[in-house]
Structure formats: C-alpha cells, structure tokens
C-alpha cells in the first residue's frame, strides 16, 4: 500500500503571517500605550488642579467661623445687649441612625420637655439634614457634665459652646431693641436673594425686630473661615490656615436707661406708652411701651403655651404702642390747628367767639357739645388752647375745611412714616375727602370736619407722631427724623446716624408759632390751664397740651360715667409737651389707655419724666444692679403669666357661655323649652376681651 505523502510546510508564507501579527500586536500595544500616556497627561497635567482640589477636599475642609455680634449700649455706655456664652446639645440628623430613639435616650439623661422636642422635630423638617440642629440650649453645668460622660454612645450628637444674645434689662427695652432668633426658611431665602447668605454660613440667628433687625448688617459682622485637615473619619488633625471673623460694630443708642426705668415706674400697671425726643436733632431719649415682654424668651426659645398667651392677650404686649398703636390724637392737635388758623387768616390773636357749651353748623339743629356744659364764654385762641375749648376749634375747623387741615397736618408729620429706625411702624391716617370716598364710598361731610377739629373721628395717629409733630411746632415748622441709634463704633471711626432738620412748613408770620407755644406754656402754668395741676412747683418751664380720647360713642344728652362702662371702654388719657419753654431740649408724648382725663392721668406721667430729666440724677444716674433688675423682671414675668392665664380662662368661660346660650336657643326653637336650672348656663361677664375700634363720632368726652 502506498504511504500518504506529507506536504512540506510553506515556511515563507508562515514567516510573512507571523511578521504581520507581530507588527499588528506592536501597533495595538503602541496605540494603547499612547492612550495611556495621553490619559496620564490629561490627569496629571491638564486636569491636575481639578483632581488636586478633589483630593484635598477629602482631607481638607473649610469650617466657617461665626462673627461676634456687635453689642448695644445706651447713650451713657450702659450695656443693653450682650453676647453670653452658652452650651447646647446638638444633633446632625444624617449622622444619627435612629433620631427618635436617640432623642428619647438623651431625654432620659437630662430633662427635655415635650415642647422642646416638638420644636426640634419641626427644625429637622425645615433644615438641611447635614446641618447641626440644636435639641436643647442653655445647658446647666450639671447637664454638660452628664452628657460629656455619655456622649460617646451617641454618634452624630455633640456638645457645642457658643455666644448668644442676652438682654439683661428684659422687658424694659424690648420694643426698641427687638430681639434675635433662629434663621427661618423665608429669611434664608431672602439672604440668598440679597447674595449675602455666605456671610451667614456659621450664623444661626438673625435680627427679628427692632434695632436688631433694622441694623442687622452692621451688627452681624463678617464670617471667617478655618482650613483644617481631617482623617478618613472626618476628625480634625490640624489647622492649616485661618481667616478670623470680623465682629459686628458696636452700636450706641440715643436712649437713656434711667429715663426708661422712670417711664416703666411712672406707667406702673397701666397700659400705655411714653416717648421723649430731642427736638434739636431727633434723638429718642425714652421709648417705653407697656405692657412689654422679655425678649430673652424668644432668643432662648419660648414655649408654645406662653407664646399663645402673649399672642392672644387683650393687653397686646407684642405690639409696640409707640409706633404701631393708633389713637385719635384728640385735643393734643389744637395748638397746631391754631397755627394753621392764624396763618390762614381764619382767626387772629384777638378773634373771640362765643361758647355757650356747644356748637351748631349753619342750618343744622344738631349740637356738638363742649366738655364744659355751660361753656367758656367768649374765647380767643389762648383760652381755646389753655382750657381746651372744643367749641372754638369746632368753629375753626369748619372755617378752614378738611383740605387745608389735612395738607398742613401731613406736612407736620401726621399720616406718614416718621422715618424712625424701626421696621415696625404704622403710618396712621390723616383723613381726606379722597380717603373717605375710597374707604367708605361716601362723600366728606361738615360733621367729619367738626370731629377733625378736636382730633377725633377718622384721624388716627401713633404716640410717636404726636411727639414728632410737637417737635415740628417747637422748631417753627422744622421736622426732625427720630432716631433710636446714635452712632456705630468700630476701630476706624464713629459713624453718626442722626439726620439733619428738614423745613417742612414755611409760614408768612413766624409769630404764629410763638402764639401757640405761649398758649401751651400757659396751659401748664396759668390758673385754669388743663395741665397746671400736674406741673405745680416744677423747677423748669414747660409748654404742654392735654387730650382725652373717646373710645366709645356717648349719645346726645347722656353724660359720661366711667364707673358705669367697661374698663376697656373708658377714655384714653393723652399729653404732649416740651421743656424748657424758652429753649426746648425735649418733647414728650404720653398715652395712658382707658385712664380718663389727660390732665389728671397722662400729664403726671410726663411730670415724673421731666422731673428726672432736669434733676442732677439724670447726668449722674444711680442705676439698680443687674441682679436687682433680674429679680424685678422675673416678678413682672410671673405677674404677666398670671394675668394672661386669667384672660385666657375668662375668654374660655365667655366662649362656653356663648355656646351654651346658642344651644339653649336652638332647643327653644325646636320646641324643647329649657329652664335656667336645666341649661345650667355659666354667668355672663361684663368684661370684653377686645376693645372696640376708636369711635368715629360727632360726640366728645365730657372732660379734658
């Protein structure tokens, strides 16, 4: 059998194939190597800074440093708002595995009430989960010691020490200073919109009201940063670099603490306000609204129960009565109206009109009564102001007309913002024809003008405007811009915040201002003057005007009897004045709510304020210690809680009585007659929790 012949390999072809494979493999390797080189170049050269920054980000962190808030002092350098060290217990939600269980465990170690826990959970929902959130602030030394021992058991829980705001004088300056509080979502969005949110990277608080809010940017300061190196667990190893925070500027107010204490003492338990200005530059010397509240409650966290008591209180302690309280200015406007009458030629210094005890419009039978039933006889402008004769100013207002009155009084400062350095201010209302048409869909009538002549009716003003317009009278038409803040103090310079006088009213005869000022002087010093009794024996001269503002209507022919009506429906007492008469240094406005006549109730408060101002004690005050103030403030706070709790219980009784009467009425209508013994209704109370709005009436209270 023939053997199969094996073919001999083609070595030449195989060599060529092998060489081709080698070349291809080398090319692939070279290409891959080039790609690797290009990629290494991209990483090491082109994108070096980017990846270097990322790498540093894993080991280097920027920690924002909170600036110290600028402190606030009174005009004499007494500290009114300070920064106090506190310890707080804080949690970072994203680092806590079981938040409710952790909070419960911490509550077993230290006392954390239900309100505090509820507020914490609300904050957790509002804040970003990587941010530290306070569970309990103002820890005691004992609480700090207990937590320090057990802190290792709670990942994501820390003890933090920081500075927070403290107001040592409590409710004495609340409506001027305001307070700071935690930044909420709305405020954070506003900071972002203003492109300043980065400056609050380490800040938790922001000014909420008053001076703290108005001068927030200057008081807050500038955030700093600390560059630190951390390990894989986030623990700080060392500090690489630090840019210190810049503290906020210290602020000096024009307020005098001694005058504030005197205002609180003079008002006592009465609802009302006292404001004192320097008519020469607009400095606010005293600024007290009563009742007030302790701002530290809001800084440190107020319970929902106590907040609701303040919010729903018929005494309205949260309202700044000086800039937000609205009252018809009553007879306090008569000196200014007298200037307008003289300037317009409607009356002269010698003009006398008969006052039979009432005023009648032409062809109208209705009588607008004077507070003196038998009248004042023949009255000129001096007597009209000194004895506060309503009939004289009914006549003057009717002759002038609302258009001239509204224009003049607006220029003086009524019905417009005062320009004070607070955001919380009402403009009030200087009524006009157009206003009544737009608001009430009615034409302006002569009776409306009559009411305006004695500062009643639709006219609404704040106590600050009353003091401001008195300063306009003192300055012969020059209008000041009131300022609570006097100057900022920093390392470079003192920045004055006072503004120059503005000539708002120019008259043909400057003596017209002097005539009204002379009448105000006689009001306080002449026999028969409505303020004379309050200023007997004063060591200084004063010009003033009393006012009694009617709260409810008194029907024609009916006499005002304070004892027969609800206490909150009684007249408001008012007084405006300036001193000394020859060279005024201060103007003052006092409102005492539901107190009665201005001469017997508001003017004595002004007397106490002015006596202190012109005494040697004003320039060398002896102030109570912080410890004594703390005791007084705690007593006032406890009394407030008792009072507000009584109001709340009374409101609850009224509500229950109303519902019971309604249910009884439904049963009666359905045919099921219920006897008083069966329905067991609670007794009705004669006290109303909320007073009615000021009366827009053609009547007048019976005495000044």
Tab-separated table of C-alpha atoms in Angstrom, residues 238-414:
chain	number	residue	atom	x	y	z
A	238	UNK	CA	-4.558	70.019	62.332
A	239	UNK	CA	-5.395	73.565	61.331
A	240	UNK	CA	-3.737	74.669	58.115
A	241	UNK	CA	-4.901	78.257	57.792
A	242	UNK	CA	-7.370	80.625	59.434
A	243	UNK	CA	-9.132	83.786	58.347
A	244	UNK	CA	-10.595	85.319	61.516
A	245	UNK	CA	-14.200	86.507	61.578
A	246	UNK	CA	-14.736	90.252	61.856
A	247	UNK	CA	-17.016	91.203	64.734
A	248	UNK	CA	-20.029	93.413	64.128
A	249	UNK	CA	-19.833	97.091	65.008
A	250	UNK	CA	-20.940	98.156	68.478
A	251	UNK	CA	-23.998	100.402	68.467
A	252	UNK	CA	-24.643	103.319	70.825
A	253	UNK	CA	-28.262	104.396	71.172
A	254	UNK	CA	-29.660	107.814	71.976
A	255	UNK	CA	-31.830	106.138	74.650
A	256	UNK	CA	-31.163	106.822	78.319
A	257	UNK	CA	-31.609	103.798	80.602
A	258	UNK	CA	-32.531	105.979	83.571
A	259	UNK	CA	-35.397	107.549	81.625
A	260	UNK	CA	-36.564	104.089	80.550
A	261	UNK	CA	-36.683	102.949	84.168
A	262	UNK	CA	-38.576	106.118	85.117
A	263	UNK	CA	-41.107	105.548	82.297
A	264	UNK	CA	-41.715	101.988	83.490
A	265	UNK	CA	-42.160	103.231	87.042
A	266	UNK	CA	-44.468	106.107	86.026
A	267	UNK	CA	-46.809	103.953	83.948
A	268	UNK	CA	-46.914	101.200	86.547
A	269	UNK	CA	-49.567	98.633	85.651
A	270	UNK	CA	-51.328	100.959	83.201
A	271	UNK	CA	-51.372	100.153	79.530
A	272	UNK	CA	-49.785	102.960	77.572
A	273	UNK	CA	-46.611	104.491	76.202
A	274	UNK	CA	-44.049	107.211	76.809
A	275	UNK	CA	-41.789	108.664	74.132
A	276	UNK	CA	-39.360	111.554	74.628
A	277	UNK	CA	-37.410	113.222	71.801
A	278	UNK	CA	-34.710	115.838	71.491
A	279	UNK	CA	-36.271	118.332	69.021
A	280	UNK	CA	-32.857	119.649	68.054
A	281	UNK	CA	-31.513	116.506	66.386
A	282	UNK	CA	-34.219	113.806	66.570
A	283	UNK	CA	-32.557	111.702	69.279
A	284	UNK	CA	-35.030	109.414	71.036
A	285	UNK	CA	-34.331	109.700	74.768
A	286	UNK	CA	-37.115	107.471	76.118
A	287	UNK	CA	-39.136	104.830	74.292
A	288	UNK	CA	-41.316	102.647	76.505
A	289	UNK	CA	-44.482	100.714	75.652
A	290	UNK	CA	-46.391	98.933	78.422
A	291	UNK	CA	-47.046	96.057	78.795
A	292	UNK	CA	-43.934	94.593	77.259
A	293	UNK	CA	-42.356	91.129	77.227
A	294	UNK	CA	-38.965	89.590	77.912
A	295	UNK	CA	-37.067	89.215	74.606
A	296	UNK	CA	-34.810	86.530	76.090
A	297	UNK	CA	-37.786	84.176	75.893
A	298	UNK	CA	-37.634	84.371	72.102
A	299	UNK	CA	-33.843	84.146	71.898
A	300	UNK	CA	-33.732	81.077	74.108
A	301	UNK	CA	-36.942	79.520	72.818
A	302	UNK	CA	-40.414	80.309	74.176
A	303	UNK	CA	-42.944	77.559	74.811
A	304	UNK	CA	-45.996	77.447	72.541
A	305	UNK	CA	-48.251	77.892	75.594
A	306	UNK	CA	-46.564	81.103	76.727
A	307	UNK	CA	-46.344	82.404	73.179
A	308	UNK	CA	-50.069	81.904	72.659
A	309	UNK	CA	-50.741	83.723	75.917
A	310	UNK	CA	-48.783	86.728	74.615
A	311	UNK	CA	-50.271	86.499	71.134
A	312	UNK	CA	-53.895	86.308	72.284
A	313	UNK	CA	-53.629	88.686	75.215
A	314	UNK	CA	-56.133	91.571	75.165
A	315	UNK	CA	-53.316	93.720	76.589
A	316	UNK	CA	-51.356	93.188	73.323
A	317	UNK	CA	-47.834	93.102	74.825
A	318	UNK	CA	-46.336	92.121	71.459
A	319	UNK	CA	-47.497	95.420	69.917
A	320	UNK	CA	-45.168	98.405	70.062
A	321	UNK	CA	-47.715	101.037	71.076
A	322	UNK	CA	-45.348	103.923	70.286
A	323	UNK	CA	-45.078	103.173	66.572
A	324	UNK	CA	-47.935	100.712	65.981
A	325	UNK	CA	-50.656	101.840	68.377
A	326	UNK	CA	-53.247	104.004	66.624
A	327	UNK	CA	-55.298	106.585	68.507
A	328	UNK	CA	-57.260	109.683	67.519
A	329	UNK	CA	-54.878	112.392	68.805
A	330	UNK	CA	-57.728	114.294	70.486
A	331	UNK	CA	-57.076	117.803	71.790
A	332	UNK	CA	-53.301	117.461	71.530
A	333	UNK	CA	-53.601	118.799	67.955
A	334	UNK	CA	-55.240	122.099	68.954
A	335	UNK	CA	-52.005	124.147	69.133
A	336	UNK	CA	-51.048	123.092	65.594
A	337	UNK	CA	-54.563	123.752	64.336
A	338	UNK	CA	-54.305	127.182	65.948
A	339	UNK	CA	-51.133	127.926	63.964
A	340	UNK	CA	-52.931	126.987	60.745
A	341	UNK	CA	-55.920	129.203	61.615
A	342	UNK	CA	-53.646	132.170	62.326
A	343	UNK	CA	-51.557	131.648	59.207
A	344	UNK	CA	-54.636	131.253	57.020
A	345	UNK	CA	-56.218	134.406	58.439
A	346	UNK	CA	-59.282	132.476	59.594
A	347	UNK	CA	-58.685	133.834	63.107
A	348	UNK	CA	-56.329	136.378	64.618
A	349	UNK	CA	-54.759	136.699	68.022
A	350	UNK	CA	-57.677	138.938	69.020
A	351	UNK	CA	-60.544	136.926	67.468
A	352	UNK	CA	-63.105	135.864	70.068
A	353	UNK	CA	-66.094	133.594	69.538
A	354	UNK	CA	-68.965	132.824	71.943
A	355	UNK	CA	-69.048	129.395	73.568
A	356	UNK	CA	-72.442	128.530	75.068
A	357	UNK	CA	-71.299	124.964	75.719
A	358	UNK	CA	-71.996	123.627	72.249
A	359	UNK	CA	-71.517	124.328	68.547
A	360	UNK	CA	-74.005	124.234	65.682
A	361	UNK	CA	-73.336	124.100	61.988
A	362	UNK	CA	-75.261	126.624	59.905
A	363	UNK	CA	-78.825	125.395	59.253
A	364	UNK	CA	-78.241	122.253	61.354
A	365	UNK	CA	-80.143	121.655	64.594
A	366	UNK	CA	-77.681	119.101	65.986
A	367	UNK	CA	-75.376	120.272	68.754
A	368	UNK	CA	-71.698	119.366	69.077
A	369	UNK	CA	-71.104	119.765	72.778
A	370	UNK	CA	-68.137	121.224	74.594
A	371	UNK	CA	-66.610	119.324	77.505
A	372	UNK	CA	-67.807	122.209	79.742
A	373	UNK	CA	-71.587	122.028	79.773
A	374	UNK	CA	-72.140	125.755	80.412
A	375	UNK	CA	-69.392	126.866	78.035
A	376	UNK	CA	-66.396	129.176	78.374
A	377	UNK	CA	-67.982	132.496	77.411
A	378	UNK	CA	-66.077	134.457	74.756
A	379	UNK	CA	-62.955	132.534	73.719
A	380	UNK	CA	-59.790	133.575	71.876
A	381	UNK	CA	-57.009	131.291	70.694
A	382	UNK	CA	-55.199	131.434	74.025
A	383	UNK	CA	-58.253	130.424	76.034
A	384	UNK	CA	-59.156	127.848	73.393
A	385	UNK	CA	-55.839	126.058	73.954
A	386	UNK	CA	-55.384	126.747	77.681
A	387	UNK	CA	-58.839	125.474	78.639
A	388	UNK	CA	-59.154	123.143	75.635
A	389	UNK	CA	-62.386	124.751	74.431
A	390	UNK	CA	-63.929	122.410	71.855
A	391	UNK	CA	-66.394	124.973	70.539
A	392	UNK	CA	-63.565	127.273	69.441
A	393	UNK	CA	-61.914	124.502	67.417
A	394	UNK	CA	-65.204	123.207	66.002
A	395	UNK	CA	-65.643	126.705	64.587
A	396	UNK	CA	-62.035	126.974	63.405
A	397	UNK	CA	-62.042	123.570	61.688
A	398	UNK	CA	-65.322	124.299	59.902
A	399	UNK	CA	-63.966	127.612	58.595
A	400	UNK	CA	-60.654	126.078	57.464
A	401	UNK	CA	-62.066	122.965	55.770
A	402	UNK	CA	-60.590	119.498	55.635
A	403	UNK	CA	-58.344	120.130	52.626
A	404	UNK	CA	-56.221	122.793	54.332
A	405	UNK	CA	-56.156	120.892	57.615
A	406	UNK	CA	-55.057	117.607	56.012
A	407	UNK	CA	-52.309	119.266	53.972
A	408	UNK	CA	-50.896	121.180	56.947
A	409	UNK	CA	-51.046	118.258	59.367
A	410	UNK	CA	-49.454	115.865	56.870
A	411	UNK	CA	-46.522	118.234	56.465
A	412	UNK	CA	-46.268	118.456	60.239
A	413	UNK	CA	-45.875	114.652	60.456
A	414	UNK	CA	-49.312	113.045	60.751
